[in-house]
Every structure is written in structure tokens, then in C-alpha cells.
Coordinates of C-alpha atoms in Angstrom, one line a residue:
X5 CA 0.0 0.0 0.0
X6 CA 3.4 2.2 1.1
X7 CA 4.4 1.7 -2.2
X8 CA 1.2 2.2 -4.6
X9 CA 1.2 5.6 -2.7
X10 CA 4.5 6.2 -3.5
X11 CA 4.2 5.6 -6.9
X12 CA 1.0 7.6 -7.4
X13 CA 2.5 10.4 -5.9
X14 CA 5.6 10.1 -8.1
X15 CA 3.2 10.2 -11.2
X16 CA 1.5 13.6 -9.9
X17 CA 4.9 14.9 -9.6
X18 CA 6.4 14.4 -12.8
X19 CA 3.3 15.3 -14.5
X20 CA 3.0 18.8 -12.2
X21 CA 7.0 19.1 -13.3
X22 CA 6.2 18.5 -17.1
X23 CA 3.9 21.5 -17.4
X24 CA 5.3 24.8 -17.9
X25 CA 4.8 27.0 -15.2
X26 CA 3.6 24.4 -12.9
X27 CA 4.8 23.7 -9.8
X28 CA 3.6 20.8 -7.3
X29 CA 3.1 21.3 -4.0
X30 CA 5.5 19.3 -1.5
X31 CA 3.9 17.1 0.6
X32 CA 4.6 16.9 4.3
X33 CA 8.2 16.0 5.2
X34 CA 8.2 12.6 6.8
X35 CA 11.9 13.3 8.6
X36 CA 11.3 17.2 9.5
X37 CA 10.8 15.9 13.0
X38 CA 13.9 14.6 13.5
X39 CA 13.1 10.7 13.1
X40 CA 14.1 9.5 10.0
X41 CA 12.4 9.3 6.8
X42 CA 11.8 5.5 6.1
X43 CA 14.3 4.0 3.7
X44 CA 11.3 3.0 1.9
X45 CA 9.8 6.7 1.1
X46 CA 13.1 7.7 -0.2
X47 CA 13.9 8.4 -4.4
X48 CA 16.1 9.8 -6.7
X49 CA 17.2 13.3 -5.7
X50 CA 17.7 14.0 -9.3
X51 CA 15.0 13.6 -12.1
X52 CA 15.4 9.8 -13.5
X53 CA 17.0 9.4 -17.4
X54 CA 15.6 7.3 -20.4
X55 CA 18.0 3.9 -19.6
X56 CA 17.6 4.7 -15.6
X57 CA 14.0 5.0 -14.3
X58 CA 12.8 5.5 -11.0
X59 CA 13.4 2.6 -10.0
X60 CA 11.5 0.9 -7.0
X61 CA 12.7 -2.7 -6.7
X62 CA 14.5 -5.0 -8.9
X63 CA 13.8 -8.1 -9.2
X64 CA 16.0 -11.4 -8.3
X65 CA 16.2 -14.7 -9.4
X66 CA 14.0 -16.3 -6.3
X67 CA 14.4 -20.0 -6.9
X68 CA 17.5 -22.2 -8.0
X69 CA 18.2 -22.2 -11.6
X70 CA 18.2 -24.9 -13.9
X71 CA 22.0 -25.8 -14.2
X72 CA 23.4 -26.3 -17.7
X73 CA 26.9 -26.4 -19.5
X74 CA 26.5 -23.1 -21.8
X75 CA 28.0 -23.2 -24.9
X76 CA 31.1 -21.5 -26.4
X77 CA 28.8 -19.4 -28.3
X78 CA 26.8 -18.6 -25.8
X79 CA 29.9 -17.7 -23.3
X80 CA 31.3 -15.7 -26.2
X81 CA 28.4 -13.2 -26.1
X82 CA 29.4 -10.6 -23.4
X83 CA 26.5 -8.6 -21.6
X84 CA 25.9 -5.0 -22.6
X85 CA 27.3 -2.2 -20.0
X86 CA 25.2 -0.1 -18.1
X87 CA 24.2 3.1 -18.9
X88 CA 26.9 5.3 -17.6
X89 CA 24.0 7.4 -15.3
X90 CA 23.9 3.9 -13.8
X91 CA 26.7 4.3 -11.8
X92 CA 26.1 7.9 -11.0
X93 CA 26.0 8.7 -6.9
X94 CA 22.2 9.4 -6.7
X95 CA 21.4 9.9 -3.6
X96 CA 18.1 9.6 -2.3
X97 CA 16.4 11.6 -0.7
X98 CA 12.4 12.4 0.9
X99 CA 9.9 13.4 -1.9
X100 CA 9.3 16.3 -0.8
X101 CA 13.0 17.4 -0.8
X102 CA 13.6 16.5 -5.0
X103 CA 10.1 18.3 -5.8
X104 CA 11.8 21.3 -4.7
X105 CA 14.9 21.3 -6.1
X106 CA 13.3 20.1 -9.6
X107 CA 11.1 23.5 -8.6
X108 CA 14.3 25.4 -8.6
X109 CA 14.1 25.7 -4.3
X110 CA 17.8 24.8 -4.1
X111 CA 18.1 24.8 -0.2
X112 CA 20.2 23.0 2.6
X113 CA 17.8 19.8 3.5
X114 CA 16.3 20.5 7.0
X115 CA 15.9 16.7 7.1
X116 CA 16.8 14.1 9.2
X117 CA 18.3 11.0 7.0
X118 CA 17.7 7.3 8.2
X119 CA 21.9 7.1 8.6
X120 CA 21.9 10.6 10.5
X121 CA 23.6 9.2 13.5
X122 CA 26.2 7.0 11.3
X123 CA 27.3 10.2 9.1
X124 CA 27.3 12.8 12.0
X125 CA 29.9 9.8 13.6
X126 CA 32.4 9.6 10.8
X127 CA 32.0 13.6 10.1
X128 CA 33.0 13.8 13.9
X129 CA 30.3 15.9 14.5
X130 CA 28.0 16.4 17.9
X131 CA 26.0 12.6 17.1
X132 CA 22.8 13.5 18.4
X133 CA 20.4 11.9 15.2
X134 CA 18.6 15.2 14.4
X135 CA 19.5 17.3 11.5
X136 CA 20.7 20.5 11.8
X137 CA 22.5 23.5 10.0
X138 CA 25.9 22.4 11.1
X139 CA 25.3 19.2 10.0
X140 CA 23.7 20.2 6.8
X141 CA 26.5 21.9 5.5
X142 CA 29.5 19.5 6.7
X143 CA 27.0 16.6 5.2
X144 CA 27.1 18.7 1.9
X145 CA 30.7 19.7 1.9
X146 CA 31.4 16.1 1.8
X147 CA 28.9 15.3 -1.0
X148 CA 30.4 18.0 -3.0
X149 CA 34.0 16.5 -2.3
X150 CA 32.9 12.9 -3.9
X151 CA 30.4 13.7 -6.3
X152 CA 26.9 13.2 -4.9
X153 CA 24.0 14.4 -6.2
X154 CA 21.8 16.0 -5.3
X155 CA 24.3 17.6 -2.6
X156 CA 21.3 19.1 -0.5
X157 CA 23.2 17.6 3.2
X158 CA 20.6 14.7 3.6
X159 CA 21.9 11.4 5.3
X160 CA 21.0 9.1 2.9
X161 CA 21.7 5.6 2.0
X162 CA 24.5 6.8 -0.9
X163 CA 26.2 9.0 1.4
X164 CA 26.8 6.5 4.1
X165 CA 27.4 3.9 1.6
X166 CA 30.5 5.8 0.2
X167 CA 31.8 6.8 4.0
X168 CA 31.7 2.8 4.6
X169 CA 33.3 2.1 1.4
X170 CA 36.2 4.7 1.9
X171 CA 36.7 3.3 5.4
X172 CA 37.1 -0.4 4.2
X173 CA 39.1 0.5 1.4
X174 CA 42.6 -0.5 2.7
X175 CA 41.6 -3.2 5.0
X176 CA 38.0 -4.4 4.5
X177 CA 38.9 -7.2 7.0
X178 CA 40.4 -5.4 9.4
X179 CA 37.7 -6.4 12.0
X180 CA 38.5 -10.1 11.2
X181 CA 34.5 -11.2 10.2
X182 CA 35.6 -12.9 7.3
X183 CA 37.1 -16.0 7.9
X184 CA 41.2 -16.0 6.3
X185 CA 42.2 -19.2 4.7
X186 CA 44.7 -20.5 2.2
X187 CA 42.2 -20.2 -0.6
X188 CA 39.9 -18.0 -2.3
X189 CA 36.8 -16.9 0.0
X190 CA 34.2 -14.4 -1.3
X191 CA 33.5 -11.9 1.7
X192 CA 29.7 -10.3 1.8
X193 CA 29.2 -8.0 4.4
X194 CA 25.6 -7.5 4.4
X195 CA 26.0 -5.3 7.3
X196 CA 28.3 -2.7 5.3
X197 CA 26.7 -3.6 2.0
X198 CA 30.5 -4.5 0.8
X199 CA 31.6 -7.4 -0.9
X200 CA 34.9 -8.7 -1.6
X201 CA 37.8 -11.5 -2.1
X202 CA 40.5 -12.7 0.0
X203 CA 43.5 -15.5 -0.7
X204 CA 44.8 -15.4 3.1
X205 CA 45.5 -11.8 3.8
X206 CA 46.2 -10.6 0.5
X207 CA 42.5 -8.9 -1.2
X208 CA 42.5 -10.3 -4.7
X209 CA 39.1 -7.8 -5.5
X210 CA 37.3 -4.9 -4.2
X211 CA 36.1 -4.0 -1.8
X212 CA 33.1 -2.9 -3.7
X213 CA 29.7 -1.6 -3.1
X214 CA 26.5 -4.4 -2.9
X215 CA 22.6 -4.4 -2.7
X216 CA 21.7 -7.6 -1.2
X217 CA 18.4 -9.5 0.1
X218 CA 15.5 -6.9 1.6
X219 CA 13.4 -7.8 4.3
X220 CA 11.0 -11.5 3.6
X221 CA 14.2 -12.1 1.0
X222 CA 17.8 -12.0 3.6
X223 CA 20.9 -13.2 1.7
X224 CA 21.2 -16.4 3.6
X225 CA 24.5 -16.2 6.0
X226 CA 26.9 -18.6 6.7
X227 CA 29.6 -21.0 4.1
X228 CA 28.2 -21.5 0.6
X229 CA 29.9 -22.4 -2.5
X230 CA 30.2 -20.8 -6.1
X231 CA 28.0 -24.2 -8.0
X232 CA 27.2 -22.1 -11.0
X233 CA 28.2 -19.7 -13.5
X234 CA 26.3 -18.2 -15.9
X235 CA 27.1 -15.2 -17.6
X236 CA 24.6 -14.2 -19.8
X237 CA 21.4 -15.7 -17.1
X238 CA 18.1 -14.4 -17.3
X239 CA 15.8 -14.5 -14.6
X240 CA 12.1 -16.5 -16.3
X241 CA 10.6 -15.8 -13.1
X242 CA 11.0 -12.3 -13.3
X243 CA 12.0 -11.5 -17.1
X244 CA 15.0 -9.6 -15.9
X245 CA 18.2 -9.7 -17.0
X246 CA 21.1 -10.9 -14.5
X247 CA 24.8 -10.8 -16.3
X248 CA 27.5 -12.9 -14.9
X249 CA 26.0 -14.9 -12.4
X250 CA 28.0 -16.9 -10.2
X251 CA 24.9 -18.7 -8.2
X252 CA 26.1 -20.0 -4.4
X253 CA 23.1 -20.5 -2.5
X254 CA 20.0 -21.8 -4.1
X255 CA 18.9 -19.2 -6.6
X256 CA 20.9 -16.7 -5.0
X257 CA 23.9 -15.4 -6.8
X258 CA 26.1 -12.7 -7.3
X259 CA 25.2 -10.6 -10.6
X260 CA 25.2 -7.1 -12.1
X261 CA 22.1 -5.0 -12.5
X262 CA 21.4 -2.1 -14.6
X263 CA 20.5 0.3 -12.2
X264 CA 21.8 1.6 -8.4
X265 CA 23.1 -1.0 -6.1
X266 CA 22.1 1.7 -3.9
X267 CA 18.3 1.6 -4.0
X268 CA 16.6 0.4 -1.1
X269 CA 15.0 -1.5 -0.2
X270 CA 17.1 -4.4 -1.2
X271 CA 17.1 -7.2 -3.6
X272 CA 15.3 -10.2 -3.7
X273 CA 18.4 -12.2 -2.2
X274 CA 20.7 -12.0 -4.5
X275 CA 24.2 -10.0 -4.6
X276 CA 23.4 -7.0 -6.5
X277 CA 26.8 -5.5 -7.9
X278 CA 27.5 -2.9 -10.5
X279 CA 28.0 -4.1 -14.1
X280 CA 31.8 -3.3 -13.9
X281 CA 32.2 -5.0 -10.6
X282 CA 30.0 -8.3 -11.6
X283 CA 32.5 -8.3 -14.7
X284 CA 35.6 -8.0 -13.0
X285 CA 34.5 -10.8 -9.8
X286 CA 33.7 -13.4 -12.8
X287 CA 37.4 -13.6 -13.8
X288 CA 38.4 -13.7 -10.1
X289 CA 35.3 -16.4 -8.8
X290 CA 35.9 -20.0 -9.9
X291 CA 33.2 -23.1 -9.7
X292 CA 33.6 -24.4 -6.2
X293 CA 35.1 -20.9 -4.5
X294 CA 34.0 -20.2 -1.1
X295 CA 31.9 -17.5 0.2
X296 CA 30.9 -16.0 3.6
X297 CA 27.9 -14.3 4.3
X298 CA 27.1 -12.5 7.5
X299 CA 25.7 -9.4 9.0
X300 CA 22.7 -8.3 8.3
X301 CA 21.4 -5.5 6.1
X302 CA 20.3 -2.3 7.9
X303 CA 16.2 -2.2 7.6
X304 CA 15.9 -5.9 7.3

């Protein structure tokens, strides 16, 4: 119901937008009280391209695949790449906040983000969970610095996602989670929402940036095992593509998307990675490769 409102609303607004001389009227800020705006009621700060719509969910391969030898014609077939918007830093943001700045109201966001507390932490500012002006503009300052859009100062998903990534970047294990051994292991880190792989200590890939299971759909945790690759898979159950899978659990895999890995809410179980990445972790992943799962993805 959350979400057929959402939508509807999101049709009145780019309608309202696509007249000239109109201009919708915001509804009520959901995070203007200082509790967060629900990860759910959160979109594109910036108006959505031709190859990257507003995008609400994408769908996953749900139940194990039907395992096959492809063949070399297949394999030689690589998937397209994303549309370069894909891999844009979108933040999202409240509604109300992207009507006006599509209205031309180009203001500081007075709104408190769901990762408020987190970002205020690793700004090193006062961590009380309530935006404010201080906030706003050190929030902003580091948006500008990395290349987020819209950089309005809202604690969003994209935002923290970057601080996480930039933290992990020389050490993703320096906390020890992932399990070190004398062979490959495929590290997910549903709690950072950062995947990568290790060979002892030595990082053979990443760390890089996921979108895994949402809430009814949890990545399952634990030891699996890489059983299937499939580069060019296609999900029947959902007519959606999913290049380079590398399936270790059931029917849920690692694969690129062509859209954010950022989008909440999450995926459907599987490993959502950026085309790139996907490409890259299929000539690093063999058939029988380990992976670790654990943590658990903030919302879910």
C-alpha cells in the first residue's frame, strides 16, 4: 500500500514538473521531526534518465536455476554495460526534498536522514540523530568533495554507503569477520553492504559496493559455495536480465544489475553489484570458490 502511494505520488509529480509554469506542492516531510524518513519513502534526488528509471525494486532470481553447460557461443556473447548514469552517486532523498529542487528551491535539507547518527559519527560531529544546520552543511561539503547528487546535506543511503566504502578501502577485514584461509573466499558483508575477495590476507578484489536480500528475502548467511556460473542468465521468473552470475546459494547469486546498487530497499536475495564489478569478480570467482555471508542489512 506504502508503495502504490509512493508511486501515485511520483506520477502527480512528474506530471505537475512537465507542465510549464507548474509547480507541485511538497507534501509533508516525513523526517522534518527529527526521526528518519523510512528508507522506503526515499527516491532519486535527481529527475530519472531514459536507460535509468525511477526505480522501486528489482527483481532477483528467487528460486534455484536450472543448471546447464552453456556453450562457447553462448559464453562468447558478453553482456551489454550499463548506462553510464547507472553508476552515478544518486542519492536519495524524501519526496518532498527532489520536488523542490526540480522547482528550482535549491536549499540545505532541514531533514533528518535514516543514517543521521552514522554520518554525523564519521563527520565527527556532535551525534545526536537530528538534522541540523551544522550538520547540513558538513554533510554537503562532503557530497560535493565525492560527487553526490543532489548535494542538499541529507543522510542518505548513498552517502553513508561511500563513508563505509572509503573506510574499508585499505583493510575491508580489518575487523576479522571474514574468515582468512589458504584459498579463495568471497566476503559479503551485508552489514556494510560491501563485498569482496581474499586469498589469506592478500585482497585479490574490491572491496566494492552491494545491494543484497531486503526484508521476507535475507541473503542467507553462513559458508556456501560458487556451483554455477552463468554469464549471460536471465531470470524467467521475473523476465529480468542478471549478467554474470556466479549462483552459491539456491537461486541466490552474485550478478550485475542495470541500475543503483544503492536503492533500497534491497534485492530479492541476490548479490546485486555494479556491471563493472560483476565483470571484474567473474574472472576472479571459480566453480567451487568459497563464500561467507554475514551481518545483516540495515532495515531488514
Amino acid at each position: 500500500m506504502v508503495r502504490q502511494r509512493t508511486v501515485a505520488v511520483l506520477v502527480a509529480v512528474i506530471t505537475a514538473l512537465s507542465v510549464p509554469g507548474a509547480v507541485a506542492e511538497p507534501p509533508p516531510a516525513p523526517g522534518a521531526s527529527g526521526i528518519p524518513a523510512p528508507l522506503s519513502e526515499l527516491v532519486p534526488g535527481v529527475p530519472p534518465g531514459p536507460s535509468q528509471p525511477w526505480q522501486l525494486d528489482t527483481p532477483d532470481q528467487a528460486l534455484a536455476p536450472k543448471v546447464y553447460t552453456p556453450s562457447a557461443d553462448e559464453d562468447a556473447i558478453e553482456p551489454r554495460d550499463a548506462a553510464a548514469e547507472s553508476d552515478e552517486l544518486i542519492e536519495y532523498v524524501p519526496l518532498s526534498d527532489a520536488v523542490a529542487r526540480q522547482s528550482g528551491v535549491v536549499a540545505c535539507s532541514r531533514q533528518t536522514g535514516p543514517y543521521q547518527r552514522q554520518v554525523e559519527g564519521w563527520l565527527r560531529l556532535r551525534v545526536d540523530g537530528r538534522q541540523s544546520a551544522n550538520d547540513c552543511l558538513a554533510i554537503r561539503a562532503f557530497q560535493v568533495r565525492h560527487g553526490i547528487r543532489p548535494d542538499s546535506g541529507f543522510a542518505g543511503p548513498v552517502t553513508w554507503a561511500r563513508m563505509q566504502l572509503l573506510s574499508a578501502a585499505k583493510n575491508p577485514n580489518a575487523a576479522g569477520r571474514c574468515p582468512v584461509r589458504a584459498y579463495r573466499v568471497a566476503c559479503v558483508d551485508l552489514t556494510r553492504q560491501l563485498t569482496w575477495v581474499q586469498k589469506g590476507t592478500k585482497v585479490l578484489f574490491g572491496p566494492v559496493p552491494i545491494r543484497s536480500g531486503k526484508a521476507g528475502y535475507r541473503t542467507r548467511g553462513g559458508w556456501h559455495r560458487v556451483y554455477w556460473k552463468h554469464k549471460n542468465h536471465w531470470s524467467t521468473l521475473y523476465n529480468t536480465p542478471m549478467p554474470y552470475s556466479q549462483f552459491f546459494s539456491g537461486g541466490q547469486a552474485f550478478h550485475g544489475i542495470y541500475g543503483s546498487v544503492y536503492n533500497p530497499p534491497g534485492s530479492m536475495g541476490c548479490v546485486n553489484m555494479r556491471i563493472a564489478d560483476a565483470r571484474t569478480l567473474w574472472g576472479v570467482l571459480y566453480k567451487g570458490d568459497s563464500v561467507y555471508v554475514w551481518g545483516r542489512r540495515p532495515g531488514t
